[in-house]
Short mmCIF file of C-alpha atoms in Angstrom, two decimals:
data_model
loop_
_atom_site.label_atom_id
_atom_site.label_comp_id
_atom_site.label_asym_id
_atom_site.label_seq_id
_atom_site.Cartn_x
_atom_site.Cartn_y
_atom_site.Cartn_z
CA UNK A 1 -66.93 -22.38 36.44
CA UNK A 2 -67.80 -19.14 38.21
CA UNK A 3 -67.95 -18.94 41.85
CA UNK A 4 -71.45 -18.37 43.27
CA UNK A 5 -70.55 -18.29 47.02
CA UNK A 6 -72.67 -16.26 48.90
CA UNK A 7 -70.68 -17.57 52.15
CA UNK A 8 -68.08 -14.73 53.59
CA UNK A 9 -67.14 -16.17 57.13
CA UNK A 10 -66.80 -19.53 58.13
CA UNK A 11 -67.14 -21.28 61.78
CA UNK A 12 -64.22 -23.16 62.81
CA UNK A 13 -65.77 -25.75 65.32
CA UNK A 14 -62.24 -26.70 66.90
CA UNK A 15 -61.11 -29.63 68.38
CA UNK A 16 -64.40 -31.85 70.31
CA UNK A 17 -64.11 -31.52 73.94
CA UNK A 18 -65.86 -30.71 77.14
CA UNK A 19 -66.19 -26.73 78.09
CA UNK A 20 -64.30 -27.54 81.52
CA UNK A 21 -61.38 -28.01 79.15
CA UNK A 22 -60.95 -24.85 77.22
CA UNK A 23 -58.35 -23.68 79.95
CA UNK A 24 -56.02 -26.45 80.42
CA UNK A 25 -56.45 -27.16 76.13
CA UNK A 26 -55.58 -23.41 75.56
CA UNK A 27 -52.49 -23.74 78.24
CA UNK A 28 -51.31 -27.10 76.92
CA UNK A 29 -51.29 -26.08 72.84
CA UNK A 30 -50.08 -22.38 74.06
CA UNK A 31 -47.13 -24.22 75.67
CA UNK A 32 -46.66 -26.48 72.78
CA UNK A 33 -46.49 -23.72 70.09
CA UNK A 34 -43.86 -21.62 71.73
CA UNK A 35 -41.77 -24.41 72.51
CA UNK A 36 -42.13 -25.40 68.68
CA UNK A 37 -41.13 -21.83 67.71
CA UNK A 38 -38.38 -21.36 70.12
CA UNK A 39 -36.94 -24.69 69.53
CA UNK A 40 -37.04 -24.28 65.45
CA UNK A 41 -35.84 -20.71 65.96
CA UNK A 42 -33.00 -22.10 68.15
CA UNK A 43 -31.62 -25.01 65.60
CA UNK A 44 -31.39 -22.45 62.88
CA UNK A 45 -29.57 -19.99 65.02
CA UNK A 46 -27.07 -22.93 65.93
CA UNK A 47 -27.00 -23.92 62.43
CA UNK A 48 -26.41 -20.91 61.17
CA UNK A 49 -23.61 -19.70 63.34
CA UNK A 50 -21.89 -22.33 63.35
CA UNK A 51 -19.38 -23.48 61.11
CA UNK A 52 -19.12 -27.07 61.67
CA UNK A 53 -23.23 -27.69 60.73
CA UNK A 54 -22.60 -26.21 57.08
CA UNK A 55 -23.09 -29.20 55.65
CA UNK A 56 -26.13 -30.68 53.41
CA UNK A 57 -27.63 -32.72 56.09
CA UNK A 58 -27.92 -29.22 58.22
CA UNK A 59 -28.62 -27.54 55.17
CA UNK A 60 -31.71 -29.26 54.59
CA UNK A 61 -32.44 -29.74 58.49
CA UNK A 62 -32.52 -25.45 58.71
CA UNK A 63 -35.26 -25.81 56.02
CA UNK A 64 -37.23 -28.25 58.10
CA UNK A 65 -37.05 -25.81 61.42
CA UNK A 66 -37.99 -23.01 58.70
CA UNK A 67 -41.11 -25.00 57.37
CA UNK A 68 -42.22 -26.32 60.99
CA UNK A 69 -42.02 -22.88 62.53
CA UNK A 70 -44.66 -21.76 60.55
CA UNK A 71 -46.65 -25.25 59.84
CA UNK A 72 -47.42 -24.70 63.41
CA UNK A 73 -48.25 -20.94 62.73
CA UNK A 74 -50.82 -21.71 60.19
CA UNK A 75 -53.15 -24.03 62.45
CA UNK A 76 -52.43 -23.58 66.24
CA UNK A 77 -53.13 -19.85 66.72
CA UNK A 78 -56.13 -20.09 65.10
CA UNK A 79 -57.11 -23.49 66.87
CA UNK A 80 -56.56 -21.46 70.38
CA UNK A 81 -58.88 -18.46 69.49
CA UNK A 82 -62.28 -21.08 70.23
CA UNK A 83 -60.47 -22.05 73.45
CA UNK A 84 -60.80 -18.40 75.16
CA UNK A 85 -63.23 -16.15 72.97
CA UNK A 86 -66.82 -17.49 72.35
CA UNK A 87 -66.38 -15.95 68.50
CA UNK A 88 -63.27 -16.50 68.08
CA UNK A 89 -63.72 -20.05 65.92
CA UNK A 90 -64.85 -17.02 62.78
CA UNK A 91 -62.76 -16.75 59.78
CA UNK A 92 -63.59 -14.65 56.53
CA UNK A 93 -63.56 -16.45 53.12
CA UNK A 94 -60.56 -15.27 51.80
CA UNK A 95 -58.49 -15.62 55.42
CA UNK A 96 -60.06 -19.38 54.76
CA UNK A 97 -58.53 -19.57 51.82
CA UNK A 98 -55.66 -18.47 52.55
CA UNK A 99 -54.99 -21.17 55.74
CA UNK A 100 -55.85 -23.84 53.43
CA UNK A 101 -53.07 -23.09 50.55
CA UNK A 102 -50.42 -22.32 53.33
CA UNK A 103 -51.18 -25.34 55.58
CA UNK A 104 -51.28 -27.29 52.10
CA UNK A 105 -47.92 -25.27 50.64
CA UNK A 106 -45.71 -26.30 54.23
CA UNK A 107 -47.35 -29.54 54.26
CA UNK A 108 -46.09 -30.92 51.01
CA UNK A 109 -43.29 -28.95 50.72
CA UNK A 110 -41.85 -30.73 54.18
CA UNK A 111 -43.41 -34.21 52.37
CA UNK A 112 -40.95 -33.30 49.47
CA UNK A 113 -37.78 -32.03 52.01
CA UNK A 114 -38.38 -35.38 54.00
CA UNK A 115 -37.79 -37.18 50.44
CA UNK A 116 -34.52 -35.44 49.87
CA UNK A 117 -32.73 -35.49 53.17
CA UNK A 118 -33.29 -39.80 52.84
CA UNK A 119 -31.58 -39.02 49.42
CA UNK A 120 -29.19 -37.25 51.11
CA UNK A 121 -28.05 -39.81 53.61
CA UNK A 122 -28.39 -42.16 50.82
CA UNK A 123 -25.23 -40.51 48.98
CA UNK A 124 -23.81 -39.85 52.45
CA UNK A 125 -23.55 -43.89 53.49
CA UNK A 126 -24.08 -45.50 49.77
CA UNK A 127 -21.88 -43.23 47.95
CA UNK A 128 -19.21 -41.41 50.69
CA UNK A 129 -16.50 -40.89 48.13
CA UNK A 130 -18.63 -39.15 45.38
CA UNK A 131 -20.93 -37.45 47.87
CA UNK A 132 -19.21 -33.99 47.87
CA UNK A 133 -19.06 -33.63 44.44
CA UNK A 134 -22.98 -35.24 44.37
CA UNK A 135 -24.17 -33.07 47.34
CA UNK A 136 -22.13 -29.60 46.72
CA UNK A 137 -23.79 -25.99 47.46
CA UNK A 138 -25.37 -25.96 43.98
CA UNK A 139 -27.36 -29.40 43.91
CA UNK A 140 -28.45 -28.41 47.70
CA UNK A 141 -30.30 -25.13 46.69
CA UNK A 142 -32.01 -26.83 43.33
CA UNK A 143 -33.33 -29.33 45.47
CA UNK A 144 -34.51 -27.26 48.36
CA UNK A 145 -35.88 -24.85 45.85
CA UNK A 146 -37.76 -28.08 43.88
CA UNK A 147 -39.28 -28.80 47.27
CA UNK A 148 -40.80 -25.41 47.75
CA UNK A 149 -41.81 -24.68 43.96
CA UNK A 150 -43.45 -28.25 44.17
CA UNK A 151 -45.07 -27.70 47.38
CA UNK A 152 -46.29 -24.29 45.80
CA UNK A 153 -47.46 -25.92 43.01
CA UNK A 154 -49.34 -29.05 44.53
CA UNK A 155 -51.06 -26.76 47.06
CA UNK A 156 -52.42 -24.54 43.97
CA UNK A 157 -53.86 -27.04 42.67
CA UNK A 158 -55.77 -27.94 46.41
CA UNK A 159 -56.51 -24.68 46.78
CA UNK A 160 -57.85 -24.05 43.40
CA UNK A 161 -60.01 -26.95 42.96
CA UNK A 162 -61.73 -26.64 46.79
CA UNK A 163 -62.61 -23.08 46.58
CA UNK A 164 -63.82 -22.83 42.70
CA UNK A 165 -66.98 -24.26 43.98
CA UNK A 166 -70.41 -22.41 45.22
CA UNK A 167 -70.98 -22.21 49.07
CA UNK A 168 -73.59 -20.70 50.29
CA UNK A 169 -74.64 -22.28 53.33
CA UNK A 170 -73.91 -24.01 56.00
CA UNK A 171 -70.87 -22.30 56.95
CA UNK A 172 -69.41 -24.34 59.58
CA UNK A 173 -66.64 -26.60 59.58
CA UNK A 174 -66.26 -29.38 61.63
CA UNK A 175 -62.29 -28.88 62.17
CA UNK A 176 -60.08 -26.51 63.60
CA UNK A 177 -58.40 -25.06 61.01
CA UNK A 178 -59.84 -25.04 57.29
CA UNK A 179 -58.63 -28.02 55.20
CA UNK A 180 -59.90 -29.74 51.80
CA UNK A 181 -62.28 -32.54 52.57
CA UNK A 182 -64.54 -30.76 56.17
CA UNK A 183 -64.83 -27.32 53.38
CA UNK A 184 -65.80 -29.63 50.59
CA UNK A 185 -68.73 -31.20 52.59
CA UNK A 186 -70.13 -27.23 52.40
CA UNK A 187 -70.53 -27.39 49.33
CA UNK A 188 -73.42 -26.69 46.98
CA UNK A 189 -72.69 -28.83 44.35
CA UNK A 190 -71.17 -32.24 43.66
CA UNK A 191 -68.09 -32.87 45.46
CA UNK A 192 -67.25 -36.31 44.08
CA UNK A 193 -64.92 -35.26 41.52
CA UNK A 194 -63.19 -32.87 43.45
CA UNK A 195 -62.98 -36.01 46.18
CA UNK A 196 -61.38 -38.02 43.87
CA UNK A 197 -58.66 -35.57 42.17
CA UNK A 198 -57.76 -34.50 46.22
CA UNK A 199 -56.90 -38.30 46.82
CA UNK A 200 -55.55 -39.01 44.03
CA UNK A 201 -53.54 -35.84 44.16
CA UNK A 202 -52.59 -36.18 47.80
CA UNK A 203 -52.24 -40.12 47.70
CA UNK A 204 -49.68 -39.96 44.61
CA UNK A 205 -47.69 -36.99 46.28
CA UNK A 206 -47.53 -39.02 49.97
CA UNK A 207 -47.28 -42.23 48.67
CA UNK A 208 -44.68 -41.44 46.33
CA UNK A 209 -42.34 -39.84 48.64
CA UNK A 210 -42.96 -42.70 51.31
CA UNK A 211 -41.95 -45.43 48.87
CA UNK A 212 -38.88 -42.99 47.68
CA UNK A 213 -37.97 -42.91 51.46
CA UNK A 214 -38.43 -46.93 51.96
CA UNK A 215 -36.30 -47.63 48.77
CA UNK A 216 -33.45 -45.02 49.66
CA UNK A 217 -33.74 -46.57 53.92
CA UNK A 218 -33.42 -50.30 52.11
CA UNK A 219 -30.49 -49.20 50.23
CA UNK A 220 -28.77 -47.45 53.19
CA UNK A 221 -29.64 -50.45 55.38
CA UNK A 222 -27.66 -52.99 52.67
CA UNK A 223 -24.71 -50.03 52.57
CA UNK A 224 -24.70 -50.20 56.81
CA UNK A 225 -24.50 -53.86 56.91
CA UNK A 226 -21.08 -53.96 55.08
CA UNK A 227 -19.47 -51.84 57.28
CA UNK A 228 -16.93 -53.61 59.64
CA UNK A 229 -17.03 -52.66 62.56
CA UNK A 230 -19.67 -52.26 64.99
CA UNK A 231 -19.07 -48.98 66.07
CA UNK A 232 -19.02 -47.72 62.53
CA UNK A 233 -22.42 -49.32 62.19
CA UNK A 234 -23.93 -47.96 64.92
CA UNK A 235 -22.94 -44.61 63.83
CA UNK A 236 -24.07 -45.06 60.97
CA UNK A 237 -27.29 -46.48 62.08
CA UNK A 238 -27.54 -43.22 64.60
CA UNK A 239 -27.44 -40.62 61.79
CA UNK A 240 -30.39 -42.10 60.39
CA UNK A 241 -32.89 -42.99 63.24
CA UNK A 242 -34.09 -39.58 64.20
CA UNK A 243 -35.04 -38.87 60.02
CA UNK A 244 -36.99 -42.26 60.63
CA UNK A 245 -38.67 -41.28 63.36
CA UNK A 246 -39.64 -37.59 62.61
CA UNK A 247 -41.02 -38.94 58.69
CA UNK A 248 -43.24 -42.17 60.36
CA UNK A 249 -45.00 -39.31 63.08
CA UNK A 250 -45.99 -37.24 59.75
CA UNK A 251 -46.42 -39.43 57.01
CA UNK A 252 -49.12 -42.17 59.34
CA UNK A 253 -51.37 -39.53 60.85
CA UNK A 254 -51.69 -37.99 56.82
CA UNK A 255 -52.39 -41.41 55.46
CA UNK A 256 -55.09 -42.21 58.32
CA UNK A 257 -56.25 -39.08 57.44
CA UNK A 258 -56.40 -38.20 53.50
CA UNK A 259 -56.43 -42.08 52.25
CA UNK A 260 -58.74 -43.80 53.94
CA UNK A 261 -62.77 -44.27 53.27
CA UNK A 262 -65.58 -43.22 56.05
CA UNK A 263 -63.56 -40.30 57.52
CA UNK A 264 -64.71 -38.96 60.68
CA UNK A 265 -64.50 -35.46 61.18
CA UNK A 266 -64.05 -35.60 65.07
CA UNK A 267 -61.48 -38.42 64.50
CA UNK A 268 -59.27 -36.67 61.72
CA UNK A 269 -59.39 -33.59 63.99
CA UNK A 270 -57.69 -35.53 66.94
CA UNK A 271 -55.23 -37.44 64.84
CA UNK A 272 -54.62 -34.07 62.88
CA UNK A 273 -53.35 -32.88 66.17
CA UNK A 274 -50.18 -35.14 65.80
CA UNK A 275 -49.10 -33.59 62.49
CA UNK A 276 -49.88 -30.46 62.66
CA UNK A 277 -49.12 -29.43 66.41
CA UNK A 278 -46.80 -32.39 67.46
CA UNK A 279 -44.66 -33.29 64.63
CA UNK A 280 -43.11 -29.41 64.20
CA UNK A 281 -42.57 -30.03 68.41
CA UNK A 282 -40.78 -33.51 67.65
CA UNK A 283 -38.85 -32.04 65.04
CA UNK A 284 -36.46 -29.77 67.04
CA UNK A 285 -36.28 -32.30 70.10
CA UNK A 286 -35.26 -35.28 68.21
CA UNK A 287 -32.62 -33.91 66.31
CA UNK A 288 -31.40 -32.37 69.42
CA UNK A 289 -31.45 -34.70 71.86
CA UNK A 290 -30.70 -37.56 69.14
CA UNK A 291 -27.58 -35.79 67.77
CA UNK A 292 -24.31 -35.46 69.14
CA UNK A 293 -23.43 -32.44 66.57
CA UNK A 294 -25.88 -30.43 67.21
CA UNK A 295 -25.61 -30.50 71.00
CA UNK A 296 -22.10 -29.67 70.79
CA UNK A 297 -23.14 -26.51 68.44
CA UNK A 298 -25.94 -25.38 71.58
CA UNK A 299 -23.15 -25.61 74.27
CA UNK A 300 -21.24 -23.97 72.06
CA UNK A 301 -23.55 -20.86 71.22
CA UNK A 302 -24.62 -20.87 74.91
CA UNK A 303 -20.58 -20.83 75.90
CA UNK A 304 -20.12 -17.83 73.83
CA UNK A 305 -22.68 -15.49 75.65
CA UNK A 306 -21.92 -17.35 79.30
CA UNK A 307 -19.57 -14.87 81.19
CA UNK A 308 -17.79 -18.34 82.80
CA UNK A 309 -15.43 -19.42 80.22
CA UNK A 310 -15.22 -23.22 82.01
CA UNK A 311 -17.84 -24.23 79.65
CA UNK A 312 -16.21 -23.43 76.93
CA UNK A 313 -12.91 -25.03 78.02
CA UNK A 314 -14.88 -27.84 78.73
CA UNK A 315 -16.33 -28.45 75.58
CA UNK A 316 -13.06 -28.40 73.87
CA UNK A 317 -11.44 -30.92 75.16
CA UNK A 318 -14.66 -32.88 75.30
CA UNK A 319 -14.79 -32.41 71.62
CA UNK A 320 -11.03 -33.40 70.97
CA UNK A 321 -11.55 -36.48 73.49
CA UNK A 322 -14.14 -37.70 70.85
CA UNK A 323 -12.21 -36.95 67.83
CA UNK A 324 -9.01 -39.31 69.44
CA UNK A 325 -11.80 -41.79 70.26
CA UNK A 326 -12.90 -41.82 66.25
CA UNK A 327 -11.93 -44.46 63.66
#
């Protein structure tokens, strides 16, 4: 089917609130976005330099800062634009396009990573003595490069089946950033197909991965539970609470969102908030604050480039304390 749209800028209608709030929304989000960018830029500076974090779990975790630096790039600028400049909700066709296969592309490809890191600490607690040979440099980069091929591929087909329909008036969209079911209600012809492949599509993909995740958490739960001491168990039971929490704040806001009858467009904008400008937030701060490793990598880094070499000292024999402490 050829394309008949005679539509070449969309209206982004942003977020619904009062005018008295386009300051203090533009300063909150503004805030929010740099500390997202700065915090994913800082955990794969720390992962990168050092040696310690080369390992699959940080492997994969440097691809998560990667994807959530620029999940937040795809929405939030644009989302901020309304806030200060009275024409600033425009965007061309083709820049529409565009936003919708990138947001779509980092959005299932970080559905996808989320699905191999729980296989990953699967093999790590299940399987300990057969997980370097299981999880070695090879089998990390084929399944980080499956994720991104898949998330390519799956947002194609999004992308594809949204745009090859006519528009040609109205040409606003009730969001604040251009996604699959606000364009589709644009449309000048019969949506309901394109409705159905788009849940089906999305639901499959999400629901998929969740119950992957809930099988591979069941089977890591059965693996923790036979471990004999308590301390070993709470370890255990450490290194896989912040993966929990990070995968429930993005995969319950999608499902509200894509999968469920009578959707709202004022509603789905608010709860999109969580998973588009929150979640790549949460990201760096939980595995931060939540992980003993990686705090010892950011004292570490900062030690290097402090001129007072106490710090350093200091975090030495901290770190050899712990490692007399360990089992």
């Amino acid at each position: 089917m050829r394309n008949m749209s005679v539509v070449t800028t969309f209206i982004l209608t942003g977020l619904p609130h009062a005018p008295a709030l386009d300051i203090p929304l533009f300063g909150i989000f503004l805030v929010i976005y740099v500390l997202t960018v700065v915090g994913n830029l800082l955990i794969l500076l720390v992962i990168t330099v050092d040696s310690h974090l080369h390992t699959p779990m940080y492997y994969f975790l440097a691809n998560l800062s990667f994807i959530d630096m620029w999940f937040s790039t795809v929405t939030v600028p644009k989302m901020l634009m309304p806030l200060v400049s009275p024409g600033g909700g425009a965007i061309s066709f083709h820049s529409c396009v565009a936003q919708l296969y990138s947001f779509h592309f980092l959005g299932s490809t970080e559905c996808f990573l989320y699905t191999v890191m729980s296989y990953d600490r699967y093999l790590a607690i299940s399987r300990p003595l057969r997980y370097a040979s299981l999880m070695g440099g090879r089998a990390c980069a084929l399944l980080a490069t499956a994720t991104w091929l898949s998330g390519s591929l799956h947002s194609a087909v999004q992308t594809t089946l949204t745009f090859r329909l006519p528009y040609c008036g109205p040409s606003q969209i009730q969001h604040y950033f251009c996604d699959g079911p606000p364009i589709l209600r644009l449309a000048c012809a019969d949506t309901s197909m394109n409705e159905m492949v788009i849940f089906v599509n999305i639901g499959v993909v999400a629901l998929s991965c969740f119950l992957l995740i809930v099988l591979s958490y069941v089977s890591i739960v059965c693996s923790i539970l036979k471990i004999r001491t308590s301390e070993g168990r709470c370890r255990a039971f450490q290194t896989c609470t912040s993966h929990c929490i990070v995968v429930l704040c993005f995969f319950v806001p999608c499902v509200f969102v894509y999968l469920r009858p009578g959707s709202k467009d004022a509603v789905d904008g608010i709860v999109a908030v969580f998973y588009t400008v929150l979640t790549p937030l949460l990201n760096p701060v939980v595995y931060t604050l939540r992980n003993k490793e990686v705090k010892k990598a950011l004292f570490k880094v900062r030690s290097q480039y402090s001129p007072n070499n106490e710090e350093s000292v200091k975090w030495t024999l901290d770190a050899i304390r712990e490692l007399r402490l360990e089992p």
